[in-house]
XYZ file of N, CA, C and O in Angstrom:
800
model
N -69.169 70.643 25.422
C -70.275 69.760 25.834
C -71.315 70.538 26.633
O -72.542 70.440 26.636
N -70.516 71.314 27.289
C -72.006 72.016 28.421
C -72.544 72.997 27.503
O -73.772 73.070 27.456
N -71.723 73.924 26.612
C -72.573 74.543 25.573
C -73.647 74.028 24.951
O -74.730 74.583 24.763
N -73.176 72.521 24.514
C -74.176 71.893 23.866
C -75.552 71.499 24.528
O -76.573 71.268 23.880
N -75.460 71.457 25.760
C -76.035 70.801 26.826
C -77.394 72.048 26.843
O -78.551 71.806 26.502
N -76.805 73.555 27.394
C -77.304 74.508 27.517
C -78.587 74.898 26.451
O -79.787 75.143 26.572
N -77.406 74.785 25.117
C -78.106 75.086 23.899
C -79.477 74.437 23.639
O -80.446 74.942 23.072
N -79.346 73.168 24.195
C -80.364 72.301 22.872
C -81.534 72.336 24.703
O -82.647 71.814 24.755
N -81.069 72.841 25.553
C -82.335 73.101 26.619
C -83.084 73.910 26.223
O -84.304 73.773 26.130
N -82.364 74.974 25.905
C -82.855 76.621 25.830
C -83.751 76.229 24.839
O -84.846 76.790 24.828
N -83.468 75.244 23.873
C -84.067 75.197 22.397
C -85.405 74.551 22.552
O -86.500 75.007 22.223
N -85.082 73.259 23.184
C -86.380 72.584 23.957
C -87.279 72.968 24.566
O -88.421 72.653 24.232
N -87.005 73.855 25.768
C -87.945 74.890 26.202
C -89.062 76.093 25.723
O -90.222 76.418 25.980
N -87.817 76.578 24.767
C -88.569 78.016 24.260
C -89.247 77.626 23.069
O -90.283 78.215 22.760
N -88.863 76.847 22.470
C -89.637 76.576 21.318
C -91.139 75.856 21.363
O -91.233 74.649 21.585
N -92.138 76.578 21.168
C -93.474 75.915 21.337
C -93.942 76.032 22.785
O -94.859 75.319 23.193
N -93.286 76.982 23.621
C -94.271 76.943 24.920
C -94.226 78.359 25.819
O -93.323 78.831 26.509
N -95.399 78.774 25.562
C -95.521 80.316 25.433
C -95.928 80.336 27.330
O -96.280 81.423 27.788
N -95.858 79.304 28.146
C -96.145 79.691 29.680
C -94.662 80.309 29.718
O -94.422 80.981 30.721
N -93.795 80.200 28.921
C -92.296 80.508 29.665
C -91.881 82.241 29.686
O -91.069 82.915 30.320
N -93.039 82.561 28.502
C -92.305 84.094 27.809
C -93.483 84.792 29.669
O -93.163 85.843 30.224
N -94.224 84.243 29.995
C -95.098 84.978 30.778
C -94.258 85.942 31.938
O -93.143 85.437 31.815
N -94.119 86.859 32.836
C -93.678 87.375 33.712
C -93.665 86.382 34.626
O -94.025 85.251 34.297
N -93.262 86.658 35.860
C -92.589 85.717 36.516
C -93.831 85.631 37.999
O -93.935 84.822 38.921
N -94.784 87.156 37.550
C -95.739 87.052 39.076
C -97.131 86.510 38.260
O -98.227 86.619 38.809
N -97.005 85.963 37.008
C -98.420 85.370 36.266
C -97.665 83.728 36.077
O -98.483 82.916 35.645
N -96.286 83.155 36.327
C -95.722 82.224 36.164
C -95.656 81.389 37.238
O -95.528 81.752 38.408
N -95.751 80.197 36.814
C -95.465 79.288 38.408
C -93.689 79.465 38.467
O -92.928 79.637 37.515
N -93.501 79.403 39.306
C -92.055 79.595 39.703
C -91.207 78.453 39.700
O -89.980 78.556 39.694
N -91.910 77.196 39.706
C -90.925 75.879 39.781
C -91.455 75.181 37.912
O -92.147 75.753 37.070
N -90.913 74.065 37.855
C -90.827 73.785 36.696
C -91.697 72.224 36.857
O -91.573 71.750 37.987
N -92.324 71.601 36.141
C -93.202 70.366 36.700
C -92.447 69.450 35.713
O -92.352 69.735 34.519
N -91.965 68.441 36.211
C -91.237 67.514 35.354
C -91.709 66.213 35.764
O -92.303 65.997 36.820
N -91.322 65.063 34.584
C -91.899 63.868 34.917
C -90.755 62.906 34.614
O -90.176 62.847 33.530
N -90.439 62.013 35.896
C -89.761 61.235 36.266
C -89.868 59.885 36.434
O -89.841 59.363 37.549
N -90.024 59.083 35.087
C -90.773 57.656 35.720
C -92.351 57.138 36.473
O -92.854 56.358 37.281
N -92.704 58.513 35.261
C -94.154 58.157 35.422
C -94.674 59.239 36.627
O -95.847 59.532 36.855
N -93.589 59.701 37.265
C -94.389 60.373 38.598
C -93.841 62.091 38.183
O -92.724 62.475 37.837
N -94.983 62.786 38.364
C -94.755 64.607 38.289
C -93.884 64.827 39.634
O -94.258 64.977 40.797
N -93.072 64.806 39.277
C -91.964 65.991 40.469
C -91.966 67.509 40.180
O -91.867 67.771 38.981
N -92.068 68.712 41.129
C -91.725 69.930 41.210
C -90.099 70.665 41.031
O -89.715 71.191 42.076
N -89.576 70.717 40.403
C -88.364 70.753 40.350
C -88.269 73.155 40.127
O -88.778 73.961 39.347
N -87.536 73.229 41.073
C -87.110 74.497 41.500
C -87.249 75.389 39.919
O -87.990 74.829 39.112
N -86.698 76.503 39.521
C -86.391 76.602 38.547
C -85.642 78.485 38.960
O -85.471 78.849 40.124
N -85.343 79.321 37.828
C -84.893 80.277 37.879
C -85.752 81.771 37.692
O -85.338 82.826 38.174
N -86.792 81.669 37.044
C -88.047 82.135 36.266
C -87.734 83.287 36.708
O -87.234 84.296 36.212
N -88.131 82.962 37.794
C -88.915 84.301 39.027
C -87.641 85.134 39.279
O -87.508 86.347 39.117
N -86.816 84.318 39.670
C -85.747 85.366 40.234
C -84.984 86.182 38.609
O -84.350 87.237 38.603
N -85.175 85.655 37.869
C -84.395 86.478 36.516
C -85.509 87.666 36.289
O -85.236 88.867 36.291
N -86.499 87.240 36.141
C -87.446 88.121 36.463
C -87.468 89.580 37.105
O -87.760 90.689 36.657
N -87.190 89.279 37.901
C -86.850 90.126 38.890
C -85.205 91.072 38.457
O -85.043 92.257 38.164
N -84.443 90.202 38.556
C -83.343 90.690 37.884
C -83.801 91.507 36.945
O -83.405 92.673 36.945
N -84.604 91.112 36.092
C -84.332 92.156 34.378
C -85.632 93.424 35.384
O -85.454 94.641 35.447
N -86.316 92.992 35.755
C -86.958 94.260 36.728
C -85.728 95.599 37.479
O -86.015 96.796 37.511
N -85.027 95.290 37.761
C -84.029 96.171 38.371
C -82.857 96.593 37.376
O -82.276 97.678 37.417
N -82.605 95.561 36.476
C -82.168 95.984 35.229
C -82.593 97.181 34.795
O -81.835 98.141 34.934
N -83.773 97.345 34.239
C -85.331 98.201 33.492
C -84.784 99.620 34.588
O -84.347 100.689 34.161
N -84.905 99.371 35.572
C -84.866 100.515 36.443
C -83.717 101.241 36.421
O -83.754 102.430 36.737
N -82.581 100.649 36.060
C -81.500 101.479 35.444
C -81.292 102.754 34.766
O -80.741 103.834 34.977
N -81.917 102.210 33.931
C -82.804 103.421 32.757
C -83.555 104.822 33.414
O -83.644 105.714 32.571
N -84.091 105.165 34.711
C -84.462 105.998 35.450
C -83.399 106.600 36.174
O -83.336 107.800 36.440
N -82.146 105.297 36.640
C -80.854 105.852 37.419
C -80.332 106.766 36.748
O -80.106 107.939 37.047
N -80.073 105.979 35.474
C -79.249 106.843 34.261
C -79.928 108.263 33.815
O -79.102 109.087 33.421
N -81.431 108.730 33.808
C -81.879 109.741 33.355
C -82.122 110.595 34.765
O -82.111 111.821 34.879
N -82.283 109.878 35.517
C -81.399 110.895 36.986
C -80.678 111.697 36.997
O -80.938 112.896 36.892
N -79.162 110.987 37.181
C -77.762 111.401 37.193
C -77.702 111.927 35.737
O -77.066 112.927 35.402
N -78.229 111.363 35.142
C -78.409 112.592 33.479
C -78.140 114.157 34.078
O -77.077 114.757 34.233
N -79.305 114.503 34.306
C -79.550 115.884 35.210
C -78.657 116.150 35.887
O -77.733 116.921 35.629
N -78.862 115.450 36.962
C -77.728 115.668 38.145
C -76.538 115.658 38.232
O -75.978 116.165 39.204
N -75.953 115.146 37.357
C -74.546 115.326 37.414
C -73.700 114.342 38.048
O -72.480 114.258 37.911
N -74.537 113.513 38.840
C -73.918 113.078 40.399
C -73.533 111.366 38.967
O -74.187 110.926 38.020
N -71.943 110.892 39.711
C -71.107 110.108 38.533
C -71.844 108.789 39.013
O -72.479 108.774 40.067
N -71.711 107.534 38.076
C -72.345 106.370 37.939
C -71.952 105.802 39.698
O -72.671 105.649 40.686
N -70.708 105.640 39.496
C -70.210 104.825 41.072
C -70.790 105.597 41.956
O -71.019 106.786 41.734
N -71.066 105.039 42.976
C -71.606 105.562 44.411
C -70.402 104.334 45.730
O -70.709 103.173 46.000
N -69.945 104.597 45.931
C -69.333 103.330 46.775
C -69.830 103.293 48.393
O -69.818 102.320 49.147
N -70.369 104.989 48.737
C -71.076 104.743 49.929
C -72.482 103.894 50.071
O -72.831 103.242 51.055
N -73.266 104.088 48.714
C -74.235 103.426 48.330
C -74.589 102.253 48.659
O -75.422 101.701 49.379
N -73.194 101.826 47.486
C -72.899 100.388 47.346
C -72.954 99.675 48.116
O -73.785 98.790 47.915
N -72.237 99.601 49.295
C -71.344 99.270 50.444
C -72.533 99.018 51.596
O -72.640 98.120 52.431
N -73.572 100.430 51.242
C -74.678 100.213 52.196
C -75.606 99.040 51.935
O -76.332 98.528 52.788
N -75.507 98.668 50.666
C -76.679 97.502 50.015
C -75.865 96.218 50.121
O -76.427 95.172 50.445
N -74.255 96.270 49.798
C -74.271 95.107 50.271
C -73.958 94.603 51.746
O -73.775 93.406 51.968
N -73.902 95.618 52.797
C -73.682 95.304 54.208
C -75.186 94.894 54.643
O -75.297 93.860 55.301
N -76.083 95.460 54.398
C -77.878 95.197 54.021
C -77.770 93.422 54.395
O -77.752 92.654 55.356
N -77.696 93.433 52.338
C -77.723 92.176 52.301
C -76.939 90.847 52.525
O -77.186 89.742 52.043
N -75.832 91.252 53.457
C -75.068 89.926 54.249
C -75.735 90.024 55.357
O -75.611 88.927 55.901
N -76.573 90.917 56.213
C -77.210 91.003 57.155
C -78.481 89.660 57.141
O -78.740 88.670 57.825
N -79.109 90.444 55.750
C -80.615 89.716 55.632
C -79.786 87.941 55.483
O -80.151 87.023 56.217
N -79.025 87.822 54.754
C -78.959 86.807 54.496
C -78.206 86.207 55.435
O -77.794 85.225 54.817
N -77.758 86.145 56.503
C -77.267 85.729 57.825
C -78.639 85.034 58.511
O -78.774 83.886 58.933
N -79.786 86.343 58.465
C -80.953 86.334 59.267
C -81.992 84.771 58.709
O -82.616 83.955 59.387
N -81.803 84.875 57.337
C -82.837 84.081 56.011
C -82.114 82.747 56.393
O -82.825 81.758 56.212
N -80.669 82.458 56.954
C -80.135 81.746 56.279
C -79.419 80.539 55.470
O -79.090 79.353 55.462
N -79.441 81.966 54.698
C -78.330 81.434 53.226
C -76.801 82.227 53.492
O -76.357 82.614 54.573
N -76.352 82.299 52.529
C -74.427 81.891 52.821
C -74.413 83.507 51.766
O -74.660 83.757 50.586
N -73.786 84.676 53.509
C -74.179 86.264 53.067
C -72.681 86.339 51.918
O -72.628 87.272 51.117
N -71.620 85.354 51.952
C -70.836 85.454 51.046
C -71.604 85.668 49.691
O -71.646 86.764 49.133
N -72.341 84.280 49.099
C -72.818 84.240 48.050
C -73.895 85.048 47.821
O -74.074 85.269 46.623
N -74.787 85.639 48.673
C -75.535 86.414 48.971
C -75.047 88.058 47.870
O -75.413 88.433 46.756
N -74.181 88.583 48.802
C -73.219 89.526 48.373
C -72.550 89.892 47.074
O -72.424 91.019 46.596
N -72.034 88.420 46.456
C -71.344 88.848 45.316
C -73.106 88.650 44.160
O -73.405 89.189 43.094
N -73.553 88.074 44.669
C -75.145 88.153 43.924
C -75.499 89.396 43.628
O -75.755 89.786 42.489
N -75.536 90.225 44.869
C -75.999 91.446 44.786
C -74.883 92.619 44.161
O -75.170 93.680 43.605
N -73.552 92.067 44.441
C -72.677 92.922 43.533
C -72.478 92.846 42.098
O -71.756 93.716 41.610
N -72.861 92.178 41.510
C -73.621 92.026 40.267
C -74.415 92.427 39.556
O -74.394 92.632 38.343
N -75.288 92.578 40.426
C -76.697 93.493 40.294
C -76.058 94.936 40.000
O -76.184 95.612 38.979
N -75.319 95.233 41.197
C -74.953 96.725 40.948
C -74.159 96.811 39.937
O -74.281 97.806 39.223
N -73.270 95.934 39.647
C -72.489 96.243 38.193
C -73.271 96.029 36.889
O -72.604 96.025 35.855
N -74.289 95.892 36.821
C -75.274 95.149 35.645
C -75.779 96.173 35.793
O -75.369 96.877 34.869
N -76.928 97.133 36.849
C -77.362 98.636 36.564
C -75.617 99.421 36.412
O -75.871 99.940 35.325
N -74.861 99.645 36.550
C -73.591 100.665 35.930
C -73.599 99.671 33.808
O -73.568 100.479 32.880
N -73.620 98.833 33.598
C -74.108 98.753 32.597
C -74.798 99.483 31.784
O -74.412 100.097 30.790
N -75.917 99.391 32.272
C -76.598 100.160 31.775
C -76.886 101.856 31.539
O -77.178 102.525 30.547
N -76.610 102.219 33.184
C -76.527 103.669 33.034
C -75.061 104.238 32.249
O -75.198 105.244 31.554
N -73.734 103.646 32.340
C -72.629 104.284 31.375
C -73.357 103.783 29.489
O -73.249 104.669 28.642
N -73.726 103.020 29.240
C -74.217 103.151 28.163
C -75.310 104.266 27.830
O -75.256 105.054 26.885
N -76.100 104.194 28.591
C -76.877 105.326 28.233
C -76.813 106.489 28.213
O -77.305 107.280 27.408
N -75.717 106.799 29.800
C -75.138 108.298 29.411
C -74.351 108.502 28.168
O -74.351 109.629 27.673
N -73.758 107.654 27.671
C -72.718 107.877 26.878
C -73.173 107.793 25.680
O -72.359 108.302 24.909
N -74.546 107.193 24.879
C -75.341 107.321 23.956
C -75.781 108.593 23.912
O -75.430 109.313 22.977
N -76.767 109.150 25.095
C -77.279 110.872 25.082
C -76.230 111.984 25.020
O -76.372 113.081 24.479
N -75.223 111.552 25.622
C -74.069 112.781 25.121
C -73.398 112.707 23.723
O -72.478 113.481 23.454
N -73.808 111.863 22.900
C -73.165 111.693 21.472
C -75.019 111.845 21.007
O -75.325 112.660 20.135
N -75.725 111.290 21.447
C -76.826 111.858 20.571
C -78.048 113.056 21.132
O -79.239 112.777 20.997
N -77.636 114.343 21.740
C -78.742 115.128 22.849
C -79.882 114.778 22.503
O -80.629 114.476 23.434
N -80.415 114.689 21.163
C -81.624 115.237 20.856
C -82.489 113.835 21.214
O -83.716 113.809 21.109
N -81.540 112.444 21.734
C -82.090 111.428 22.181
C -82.380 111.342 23.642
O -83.247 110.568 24.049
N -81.712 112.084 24.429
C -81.445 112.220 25.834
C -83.247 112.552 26.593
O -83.972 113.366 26.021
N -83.550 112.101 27.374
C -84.823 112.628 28.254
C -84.850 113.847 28.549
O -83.876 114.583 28.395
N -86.098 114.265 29.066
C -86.390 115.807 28.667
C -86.470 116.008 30.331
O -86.521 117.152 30.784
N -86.478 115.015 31.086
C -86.638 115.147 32.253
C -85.672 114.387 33.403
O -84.867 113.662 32.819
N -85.526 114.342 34.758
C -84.766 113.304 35.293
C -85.701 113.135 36.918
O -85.906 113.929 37.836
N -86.188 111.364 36.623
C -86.879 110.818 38.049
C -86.219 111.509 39.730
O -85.074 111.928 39.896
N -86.770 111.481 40.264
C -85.991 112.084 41.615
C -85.181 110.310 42.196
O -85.724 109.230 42.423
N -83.947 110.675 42.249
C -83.291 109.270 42.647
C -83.692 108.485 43.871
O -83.611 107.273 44.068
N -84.217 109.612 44.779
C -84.824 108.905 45.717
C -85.683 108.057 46.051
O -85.623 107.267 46.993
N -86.704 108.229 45.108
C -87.709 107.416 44.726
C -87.514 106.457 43.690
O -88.492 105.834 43.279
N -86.601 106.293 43.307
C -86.292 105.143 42.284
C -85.317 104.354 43.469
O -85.007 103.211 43.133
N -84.897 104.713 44.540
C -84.245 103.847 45.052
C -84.998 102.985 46.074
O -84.630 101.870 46.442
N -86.292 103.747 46.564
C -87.424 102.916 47.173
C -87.732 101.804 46.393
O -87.850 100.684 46.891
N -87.944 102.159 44.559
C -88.522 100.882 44.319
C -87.055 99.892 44.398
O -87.282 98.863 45.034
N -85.882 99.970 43.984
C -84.644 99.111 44.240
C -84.796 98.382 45.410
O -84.703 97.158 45.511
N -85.165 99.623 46.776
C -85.229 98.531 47.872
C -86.048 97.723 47.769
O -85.723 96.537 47.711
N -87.223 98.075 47.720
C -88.238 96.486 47.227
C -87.788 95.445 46.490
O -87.910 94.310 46.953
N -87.205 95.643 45.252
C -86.439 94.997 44.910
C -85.384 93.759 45.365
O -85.430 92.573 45.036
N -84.534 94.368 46.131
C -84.018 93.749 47.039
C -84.206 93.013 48.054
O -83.574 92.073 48.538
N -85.507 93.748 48.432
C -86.299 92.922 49.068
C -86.846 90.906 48.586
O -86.600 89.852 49.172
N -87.696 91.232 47.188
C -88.294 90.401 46.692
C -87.164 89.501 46.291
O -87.304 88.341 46.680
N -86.060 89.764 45.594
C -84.696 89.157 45.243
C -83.925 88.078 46.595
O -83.742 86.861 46.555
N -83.690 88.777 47.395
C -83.374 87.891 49.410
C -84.594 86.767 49.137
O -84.409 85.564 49.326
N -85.933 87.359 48.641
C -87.212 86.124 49.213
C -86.752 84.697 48.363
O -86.689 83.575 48.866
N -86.366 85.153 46.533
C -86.097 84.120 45.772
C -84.696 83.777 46.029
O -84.235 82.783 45.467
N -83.979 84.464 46.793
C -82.212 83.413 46.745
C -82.490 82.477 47.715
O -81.674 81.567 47.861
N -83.766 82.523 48.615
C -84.063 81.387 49.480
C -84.417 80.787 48.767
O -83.706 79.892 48.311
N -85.371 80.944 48.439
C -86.009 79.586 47.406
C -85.554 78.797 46.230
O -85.931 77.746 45.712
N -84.304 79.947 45.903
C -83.500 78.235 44.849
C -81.983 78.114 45.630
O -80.947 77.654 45.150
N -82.210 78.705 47.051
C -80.929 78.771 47.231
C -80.306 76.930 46.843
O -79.256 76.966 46.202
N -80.597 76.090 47.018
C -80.305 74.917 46.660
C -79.895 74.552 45.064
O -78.995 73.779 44.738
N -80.839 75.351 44.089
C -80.296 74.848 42.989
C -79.375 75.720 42.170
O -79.103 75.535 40.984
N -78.851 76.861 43.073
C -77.754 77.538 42.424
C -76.823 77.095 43.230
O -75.916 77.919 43.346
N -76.587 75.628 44.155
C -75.458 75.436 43.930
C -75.405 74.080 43.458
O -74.726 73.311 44.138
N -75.883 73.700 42.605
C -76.542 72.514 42.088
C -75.353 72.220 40.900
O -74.908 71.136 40.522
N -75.011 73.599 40.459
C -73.682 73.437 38.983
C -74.112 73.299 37.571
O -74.354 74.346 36.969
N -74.246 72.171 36.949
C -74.726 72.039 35.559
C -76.363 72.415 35.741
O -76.806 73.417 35.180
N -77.124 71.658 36.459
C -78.691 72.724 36.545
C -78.686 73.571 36.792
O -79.856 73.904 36.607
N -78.138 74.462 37.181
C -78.166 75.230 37.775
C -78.102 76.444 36.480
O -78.935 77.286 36.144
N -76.486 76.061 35.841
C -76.149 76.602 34.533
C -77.231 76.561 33.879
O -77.867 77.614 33.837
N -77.792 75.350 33.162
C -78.851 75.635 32.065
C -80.344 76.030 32.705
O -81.115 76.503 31.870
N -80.875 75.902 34.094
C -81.836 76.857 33.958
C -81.501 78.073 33.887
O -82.175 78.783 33.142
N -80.366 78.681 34.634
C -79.888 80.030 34.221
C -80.448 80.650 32.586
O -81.214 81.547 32.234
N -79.795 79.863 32.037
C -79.959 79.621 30.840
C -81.394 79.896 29.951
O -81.796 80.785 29.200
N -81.861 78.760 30.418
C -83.362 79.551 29.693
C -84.151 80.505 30.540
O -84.901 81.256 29.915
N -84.126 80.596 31.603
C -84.449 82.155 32.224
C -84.242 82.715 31.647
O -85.232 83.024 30.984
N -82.963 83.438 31.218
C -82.515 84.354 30.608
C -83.125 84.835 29.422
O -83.745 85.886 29.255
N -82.751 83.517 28.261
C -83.304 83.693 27.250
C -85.312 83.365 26.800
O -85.991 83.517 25.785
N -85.521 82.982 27.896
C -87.492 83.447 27.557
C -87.022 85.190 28.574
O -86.812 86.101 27.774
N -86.963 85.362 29.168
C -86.743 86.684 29.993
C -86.311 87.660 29.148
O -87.167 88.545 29.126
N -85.171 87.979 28.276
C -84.378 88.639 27.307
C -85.662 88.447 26.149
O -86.134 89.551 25.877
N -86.131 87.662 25.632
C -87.386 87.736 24.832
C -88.493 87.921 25.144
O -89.197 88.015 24.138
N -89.151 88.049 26.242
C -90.107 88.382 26.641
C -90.180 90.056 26.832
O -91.224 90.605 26.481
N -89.016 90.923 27.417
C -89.078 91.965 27.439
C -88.149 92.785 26.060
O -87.797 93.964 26.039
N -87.959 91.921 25.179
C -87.862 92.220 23.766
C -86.231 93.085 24.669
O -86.525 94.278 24.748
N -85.343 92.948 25.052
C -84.192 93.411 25.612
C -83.236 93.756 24.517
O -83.040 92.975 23.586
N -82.471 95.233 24.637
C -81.734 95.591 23.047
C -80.620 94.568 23.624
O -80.851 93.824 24.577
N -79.295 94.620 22.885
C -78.189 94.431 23.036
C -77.809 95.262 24.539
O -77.848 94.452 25.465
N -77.427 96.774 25.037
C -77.188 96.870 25.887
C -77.637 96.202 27.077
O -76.734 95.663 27.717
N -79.068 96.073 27.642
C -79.623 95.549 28.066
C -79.815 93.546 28.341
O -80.328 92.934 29.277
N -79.246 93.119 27.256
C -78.490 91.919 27.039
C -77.451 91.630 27.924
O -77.156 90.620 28.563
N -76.830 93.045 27.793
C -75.259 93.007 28.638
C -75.073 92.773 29.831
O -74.230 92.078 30.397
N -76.036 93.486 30.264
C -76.744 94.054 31.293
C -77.260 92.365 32.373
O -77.005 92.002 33.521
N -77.951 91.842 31.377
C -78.145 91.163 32.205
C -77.531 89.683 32.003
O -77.972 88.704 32.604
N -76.689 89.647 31.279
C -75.470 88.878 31.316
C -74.387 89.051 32.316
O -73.731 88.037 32.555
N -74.065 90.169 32.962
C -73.434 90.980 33.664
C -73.815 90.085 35.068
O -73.328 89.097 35.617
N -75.020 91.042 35.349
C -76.391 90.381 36.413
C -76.463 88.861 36.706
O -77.160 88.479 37.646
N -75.818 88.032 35.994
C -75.981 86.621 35.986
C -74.763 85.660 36.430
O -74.688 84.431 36.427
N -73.832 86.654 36.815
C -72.200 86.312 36.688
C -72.169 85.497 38.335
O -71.071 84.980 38.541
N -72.835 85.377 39.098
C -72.863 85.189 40.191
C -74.036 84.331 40.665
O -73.982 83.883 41.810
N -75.122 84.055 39.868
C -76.433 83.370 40.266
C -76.046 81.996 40.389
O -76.933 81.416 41.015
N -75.144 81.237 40.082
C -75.210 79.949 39.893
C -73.392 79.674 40.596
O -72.915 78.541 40.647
């Protein structure tokens, strides 16, 4: 039933309405619905998936990094630092740094997604591999921003991710105008299927 539920949203939505494929900083962020005659604002997911497949994308720079470098996908001092970060911020914001946390541990398993696929594509195919590798440091500035902008939107639906069945199907079509909008392969699919295990 909730499949069905999901399905025939996603279907309703995406079909025939091209404000949805837009990015998420040219998009209104809530959804305008009509309730008995009266327009209500109702929350939605847009922005924050958005964002998600943004840090997703950036994977792809991690991975042609550590390409070079050598240095292995896991980092656990890293890790550990982003999510002690963000039970902080979200203590400060707050919202509940539990749910906060496994949000953001998600994230990090959704970029290892991506970068073990990709290493593991360029070492079976070299002549596909980048000719170069980003300095990690600077790809982790833009992450922190990232993280940044991500804390701003778990405030703002913090309410309708714990909402349950809405919660599920806007997930839902986020995803899929988001996954079509940035034309996303299969890995990248994974990726942010991965990324989603915790939003709701």
């Amino acid at each position: 039933m909730l499949r069905k539920l999901i399905t025939t949203a996603v279907a309703a939505t995406t079909v025939g309405t091209s404000t949805l494929l837009m990015p998420a900083a040219d998009a209104a962020p809530n959804t305008t619905v009509q309730l008995g005659g009266v327009h209500e604002t109702a929350p939605s997911l847009e922005a924050l998936t958005e964002l998600v497949i943004q840090r997703i994308l950036v994977g792809d720079d991690v991975a042609a990094s550590k390409y070079f470098s050598g240095k292995p996908v896991d980092d656990p001092v890293r890790e550990q630092q982003i999510l002690d970060s963000v039970r902080a911020s979200a203590v400060q914001l707050g919202i509940d740094p539990d749910s906060t946390a496994a949000f953001f541990r998600a994230q990090i398993e959704a970029s290892k997604v991506v970068q073990r696929g990709l290493l593991a594509y360029w070492a079976a195919h070299p002549d596909k591999a980048p000719t170069s590798g980003p300095d990690l440091n600077v790809i982790r500035q833009k992450l922190d921003a990232l993280t940044t902008q991500l804390l701003a939107e778990l405030v703002r639906v913090d309410d309708l991710r714990g909402s349950g069945l809405r919660c599920d199907i806007s997930l839902a079509i986020a995803n899929a105008t988001g996954a079509a909008h940035h034309h996303l392969d299969p890995l990248h699919r994974r990726a942010l299927r991965t990324a989603s295990t915790a939003t709701c």
